[in-house]
Amino acid sequence: MSVLALEIGWGWMLAFKALVILMIVPLGALVLGYTFLLKMMSHMQSRLGPMDPGGFHGWFQLVGDGLKFLQKEDIIPEDADRRVFAFAPVVVVISTFLMFVVIPVGPVAVVANLDVGVFYALAVSSLSVIGVLMAGWSSANKFALMGALRAAGQLIAYELPLLLAVVGVVMQAGTMSLQGIVSAQQNGSIFGWSGIGNPFIFTQIIGFLLFMIAAQAELSQTPFDMPVAESELVAGYMVEYSGFRFLFFFIGEFGTATAFAALAATLFLGGWSLPGVHGLSAELLGPLVLFVKLMGVAFLMFWVRFTYPRLREDQLQAIAWKFLIPIALANIIITAIIKVAF
Amino acid sequence: MSDLEVLTTRVTEALGDSVIEHAEACGNLVLRVRLESWRSVAETARKELGCNYLSFISGIDWMPAPTVGLIEGDTSTPAQPKEMTFGAAGSAGRFQVFAHVQSTSQHIGFTIKADLDEAAPHCESWVSVYPGADWHERECWEMYGVVFDGHPSLRHLYLPWEFEGHPLRKDFPLLAREVKPWPGLTDVEPMPGSESDEDSKDEAGEA
Amino acid sequence: MSTTEQPSVPTNSGPDFNPGPDFKDIPAFEVDPGLQRHLADARVNVELDTGDMIINLGPQHPATHGTLRLVVRLDGERVIAADPVIGYMHRGYEKLTEFRTYPQVTTLINRIDWLSSFANEVPFVHAAEQLMEIEAPPRAQYIRTALTELSRIATFLLFLGEMGLQVGALTPAFYGFRDREHVLNLIESATGGRFHPNFNRIGGLKDDLPWGWIAETRNVMKIVLDACDVFEDLVLGNEIFQARTRSVGIIPGELGASYGVSGSNLRASGVDWDLRRDGAPYLAYPELDFEVFTHPDGDSFARYWVRLQETRESARMVLQLLDKMPAGPIMAKVARIIKVPAGEAWVETENPLGQMGYYVVSKGGTGPFRVKIRSASFSNVSILPWMLRGVYVPDVVTILASLYFILGDIDR
């Protein structure tokens, strides 16, 4: 059954998994940054700059951006708490790495198939706010501090709808394991018709919308990008960072976007599963299927990001507590009733 | 009777004794009022004449400026008369404060001037009548040294706090011009290598 | 330099040392009737004894369009008091004009409001013409009007995009810049300068319009009208934009007038006053048929709405001007060396940012004796300390963006 780990010992397997995880975050950030930030945004906003470097469609732009970050001077403010300041970007990226541990890309291709996979993924995703708070506090900058505090407030407000949105899925699947949720969708049926399985986006459409809104807030993307708010706080908690430390935040931001898109694809779109594909072909096609689904979800996220203005901090809190959480609770109750009734 | 004459009669009647002199300058009514009634004029203008809009408050120094670096036959440096003359509605001395108020509903407006003491120019503040007078008076204070009595915080607006002197007074030199006189007639430099190149270099050296 | 003793001036040394924008000068927090909604919060804060934070917005800050500095005292996210500090770009134009001849002055005043430079030149040239008792020929007047309206469109298109950027939407800013480029190209092809045309001469214009300009302008006006529709859909109609701007930064009409707030900002507060229609007749405006828009609310949304409508109206005015454009000379008979007779002239025009006025005092020389430059943004911004009390930090940015000032126009 196990194709990849057939002849490979336990230690080698672990090393291989760690390598994949280490690769996938910068790679995901690169792909998303290139596709959406540089190409889609340039098309949407009639930008000429990112379409130019390198000739064909501006393919060199991302390389140029990366090189630019690397050659910049590494500046640490004099009043900064140096160790915390230096460690904060790492914390942000680590939380992204940890999220990928439980996301399955095939029937067996998962680093760790935890029984509490969803719970774990959402829990470690909020670790990044610790890094943000560290960055904001240690920068010795008022703008950074305000940005970090906004991020903390946002996290508290949006972690709840995010979790509650997922509860519906968990109830329907009957498991918290992501692998279990995928197979529940693959083997499910819509009113007896099991042609495409039962992607939970149909039954949990409210949950999906809530999840996307809350994820947008978790990622601090527009319309919930108050922690970075270029026009007010300049760049919020990132204001004092330069060079590769800033690049870390950038990778963290887009890596987390990849992780959340993958999570949404797994929870609501069936993850790696493709109708009618089983066995070895599923193992091989799985990563590709998940990638396509992930890009679809990410497209939605970034489309919203490039279209909407930013909400105000109090409006954000009002939306979270007055609308999203009640709707999420109602969604859970309805799901429970239907689950018990049918 | 033209609109301006109607306005003149209306304003002079409303302001009564405060008006020393009034004149018309390019279709604009200019009034010279007594310094003591500077603030009451604003109150009348706002409450009785309906001039709810403050356009500006500023000062003027009628002393002729000392000319610098004027080359004979140079038309690019402005020539100014050497003797002290006064503009519309006259003046009693060197400094005047003037303001323009308007009505947004009646579409009227006029300029008010008042003569100031030359040694220690000061007048009443308009902040309590027009809140917008705040910045204009701060500007006028730092540029002309006119003290506005009753202004809540008369501090520098444009200039750094340690700045000395009042730049818009005519006796305040424009240092840029003192250091480097206006090039004037030698403004156009010849192309290098042209025939007149050598001659003009000599001329510039002599000048 | 006179060193006369002056009573009751704040001294710059000694025990009453006052370093300009000192924080102790900021007035204490008074609870306005308009701030009732914050009363409960304020009480909580008193109980918890939260500390204030003083923060410098600017002089290097993206929301301040250059070098405006706001010393803001914050309680959490709420502004207790704000003190604008200006002067980082003060170039002393009022002094410099006294050392320039009349034709040289237009070069300077181009740089006051650099987004609508052409509109700046008009009132000054007009004042000089009034003093000399000459008048530019009708064709010159029409071309001046058309270029003034074009610079208004260029300025407002930038605003319409920029405002979106300041409330967090990146896309409209690019659309604004993109569509403004068409208008700037028109100005450039007619005057030779994208930003600083210096095209006005006393008594007329430097040149006539180039071939094909009128047809090209008609095309561009279509683009502008389309762009206005895009902004209406993308920004004005957006729920989040409305939530961010409605009832934020309200200027009561009467208070705004007493602060000298003018132009679109005042019309957005319900004051029906437009110098193109209500002031002393100038340029070709009396012969044009146009509407003046007002909005009763006086908030940031109203200011955006008014400017959007005015952009459309300006495009229509330009089309009217192109239809009516008379033939004839573009320059009146003026002596080669311009001497302006002694006298005083006050000319005010409706510029994109508000009332722009020049009080020109001439003593009969070749240069002005005194020029008082009344710029719109200076007065528009002077109301900020009043407006910013009790708002949230994001609203500060919204208010600054919706007031729409140019630093050169504040500092001169």
Coordinates of N, CA and C in Angstrom, one line a residue, chain A residues 132-210:
Chain A
V132 N 3.9 38.0 15.7 CA 3.5 39.4 15.3 C 3.6 40.3 16.5
L133 N 3.1 39.8 17.7 CA 3.2 40.6 18.9 C 4.6 40.8 19.3
M134 N 5.5 39.8 19.2 CA 6.9 39.9 19.5 C 7.5 41.0 18.6
A135 N 7.2 40.9 17.3 CA 7.7 41.9 16.4 C 7.3 43.3 16.7
G136 N 6.0 43.5 17.0 CA 5.4 44.8 17.3 C 6.0 45.4 18.6
W137 N 6.2 44.5 19.6 CA 6.7 45.0 20.9 C 8.2 45.3 20.8
S138 N 8.9 44.4 20.1 CA 10.4 44.6 20.2 C 10.9 45.7 19.3
S139 N 10.0 46.1 18.3 CA 10.5 47.1 17.4 C 10.7 48.5 18.0
A140 N 10.2 48.7 19.2 CA 10.3 50.0 19.8 C 9.7 51.1 18.9
N141 N 8.6 50.8 18.3 CA 8.0 51.8 17.4 C 6.5 51.8 17.7
K142 N 5.9 53.0 17.8 CA 4.5 53.0 18.2 C 3.6 52.5 17.1
F143 N 3.9 52.7 15.9 CA 3.1 52.2 14.8 C 3.1 50.6 14.8
A144 N 4.3 50.1 15.1 CA 4.4 48.6 15.1 C 3.6 48.1 16.3
L145 N 3.7 48.8 17.4 CA 2.9 48.3 18.6 C 1.5 48.3 18.3
M146 N 1.0 49.4 17.7 CA -0.5 49.5 17.4 C -0.8 48.4 16.4
G147 N 0.0 48.1 15.4 CA -0.3 47.1 14.5 C -0.4 45.7 15.1
A148 N 0.6 45.5 16.1 CA 0.6 44.2 16.7 C -0.6 44.0 17.6
L149 N -1.0 45.1 18.3 CA -2.2 45.0 19.2 C -3.4 44.8 18.4
R150 N -3.5 45.4 17.2 CA -4.6 45.2 16.3 C -4.7 43.8 15.9
A151 N -3.5 43.2 15.6 CA -3.4 41.8 15.1 C -4.0 40.9 16.2
A152 N -3.6 41.2 17.5 CA -4.0 40.4 18.6 C -5.5 40.4 18.8
G153 N -6.0 41.7 18.7 CA -7.5 41.8 18.8 C -8.2 41.1 17.7
Q154 N -7.7 41.2 16.6 CA -8.3 40.5 15.4 C -8.3 39.0 15.6
L155 N -7.2 38.5 16.1 CA -7.1 37.1 16.3 C -8.1 36.6 17.2
I156 N -8.3 37.3 18.4 CA -9.3 36.8 19.3 C -10.7 36.9 18.7
A157 N -10.9 37.9 17.9 CA -12.3 38.0 17.4 C -12.5 37.0 16.3
Y158 N -11.5 36.6 15.5 CA -11.7 35.8 14.3 C -11.4 34.3 14.5
E159 N -10.7 34.0 15.6 CA -10.4 32.6 15.8 C -11.7 31.8 16.1
L160 N -12.6 32.5 16.7 CA -13.9 31.8 17.1 C -14.8 31.5 15.9
P161 N -15.1 32.4 15.1 CA -15.9 32.0 13.9 C -15.1 31.0 13.0
L162 N -13.8 31.1 13.0 CA -13.1 30.1 12.2 C -13.3 28.7 12.7
L163 N -13.2 28.6 14.0 CA -13.4 27.2 14.6 C -14.8 26.8 14.5
L164 N -15.7 27.7 14.7 CA -17.1 27.4 14.7 C -17.6 27.0 13.3
A165 N -16.9 27.6 12.3 CA -17.3 27.3 10.9 C -16.9 25.9 10.5
V166 N -15.8 25.5 11.2 CA -15.3 24.1 10.9 C -16.1 23.0 11.6
V167 N -16.7 23.5 12.7 CA -17.4 22.5 13.6 C -18.4 21.7 12.7
G168 N -19.1 22.5 11.8 CA -20.1 21.9 11.0 C -19.6 20.7 10.2
V169 N -18.4 21.0 9.6 CA -17.7 20.0 8.8 C -17.4 18.8 9.6
V170 N -16.8 19.1 10.8 CA -16.4 18.0 11.7 C -17.6 17.1 12.0
M171 N -18.7 17.8 12.3 CA -19.9 17.0 12.7 C -20.4 16.1 11.6
Q172 N -20.4 16.7 10.4 CA -20.8 15.9 9.2 C -19.9 14.8 8.9
A173 N -18.6 15.0 9.0 CA -17.7 13.9 8.7 C -17.6 12.9 9.9
G174 N -17.9 13.4 11.1 CA -17.7 12.5 12.2 C -16.3 12.3 12.7
T175 N -15.4 13.1 12.2 CA -14.0 12.9 12.6 C -13.3 14.3 12.5
M176 N -12.2 14.4 13.3 CA -11.4 15.6 13.2 C -10.2 15.4 12.4
S177 N -10.0 14.2 12.0 CA -8.8 13.9 11.2 C -9.0 14.4 9.8
L178 N -8.0 15.1 9.2 CA -8.2 15.7 7.9 C -8.4 14.6 6.9
Q179 N -7.6 13.5 7.1 CA -7.7 12.4 6.2 C -9.1 11.8 6.2
G180 N -9.6 11.7 7.4 CA -11.0 11.2 7.6 C -12.0 12.1 6.9
I181 N -11.8 13.4 7.0 CA -12.7 14.4 6.4 C -12.7 14.2 4.9
V182 N -11.5 14.0 4.3 CA -11.4 13.9 2.9 C -12.1 12.6 2.4
S183 N -11.9 11.5 3.2 CA -12.5 10.3 2.7 C -14.0 10.3 3.0
A184 N -14.5 11.1 4.0 CA -15.9 11.3 4.2 C -16.5 12.0 3.0
Q185 N -15.8 12.9 2.4 CA -16.3 13.6 1.2 C -16.2 12.7 0.0
Q186 N -15.1 11.9 -0.1 CA -15.0 11.1 -1.2 C -16.0 10.0 -1.3
N187 N -16.4 9.5 -0.1 CA -17.3 8.3 -0.1 C -18.7 8.7 0.2
G188 N -18.9 10.0 0.4 CA -20.3 10.5 0.6 C -21.1 10.5 -0.6
S189 N -22.4 10.9 -0.4 CA -23.3 11.0 -1.6 C -24.2 12.1 -1.4
I190 N -24.7 12.7 -2.5 CA -25.6 13.8 -2.4 C -27.0 13.2 -2.7
F191 N -27.9 13.0 -1.8 CA -29.2 12.4 -1.9 C -29.1 11.1 -2.7
G192 N -28.2 10.3 -2.2 CA -28.0 9.0 -2.9 C -27.2 9.0 -4.1
W193 N -26.9 10.1 -4.7 CA -26.0 10.1 -5.9 C -24.6 10.3 -5.5
S194 N -23.7 9.4 -5.8 CA -22.4 9.5 -5.3 C -21.4 9.7 -6.4
G195 N -21.8 10.3 -7.5 CA -21.0 10.6 -8.6 C -19.7 11.4 -8.3
I196 N -19.9 12.4 -7.6 CA -18.7 13.3 -7.2 C -18.5 13.2 -5.7
G197 N -19.0 12.2 -5.1 CA -18.9 12.2 -3.6 C -19.7 13.3 -3.0
N198 N -19.3 13.8 -1.9 CA -20.1 14.9 -1.3 C -19.2 15.9 -0.7
P199 N -18.7 16.8 -1.6 CA -17.9 17.9 -1.1 C -18.7 18.8 -0.2
F200 N -18.2 19.1 1.0 CA -19.0 19.7 2.0 C -19.3 21.2 1.7
I201 N -18.8 21.6 0.5 CA -19.1 23.0 0.2 C -20.6 23.1 -0.1
F202 N -21.3 22.0 -0.5 CA -22.7 22.1 -0.8 C -23.5 22.1 0.4
T203 N -23.2 21.2 1.4 CA -24.0 21.2 2.6 C -23.5 22.3 3.6
Q204 N -22.3 22.6 3.5 CA -21.7 23.6 4.5 C -21.4 24.9 3.8
I205 N -22.2 25.3 2.9 CA -21.9 26.6 2.2 C -21.7 27.7 3.1
I206 N -22.6 27.8 4.2 CA -22.5 28.9 5.2 C -21.1 28.8 5.9
G207 N -20.8 27.5 6.3 CA -19.5 27.3 6.9 C -18.4 27.7 6.0
F208 N -18.5 27.4 4.7 CA -17.4 27.7 3.8 C -17.2 29.3 3.8
L209 N -18.3 30.0 3.6 CA -18.2 31.4 3.5 C -17.6 32.0 4.8
L210 N -18.1 31.5 6.0 CA -17.6 32.0 7.3 C -16.1 31.7 7.3

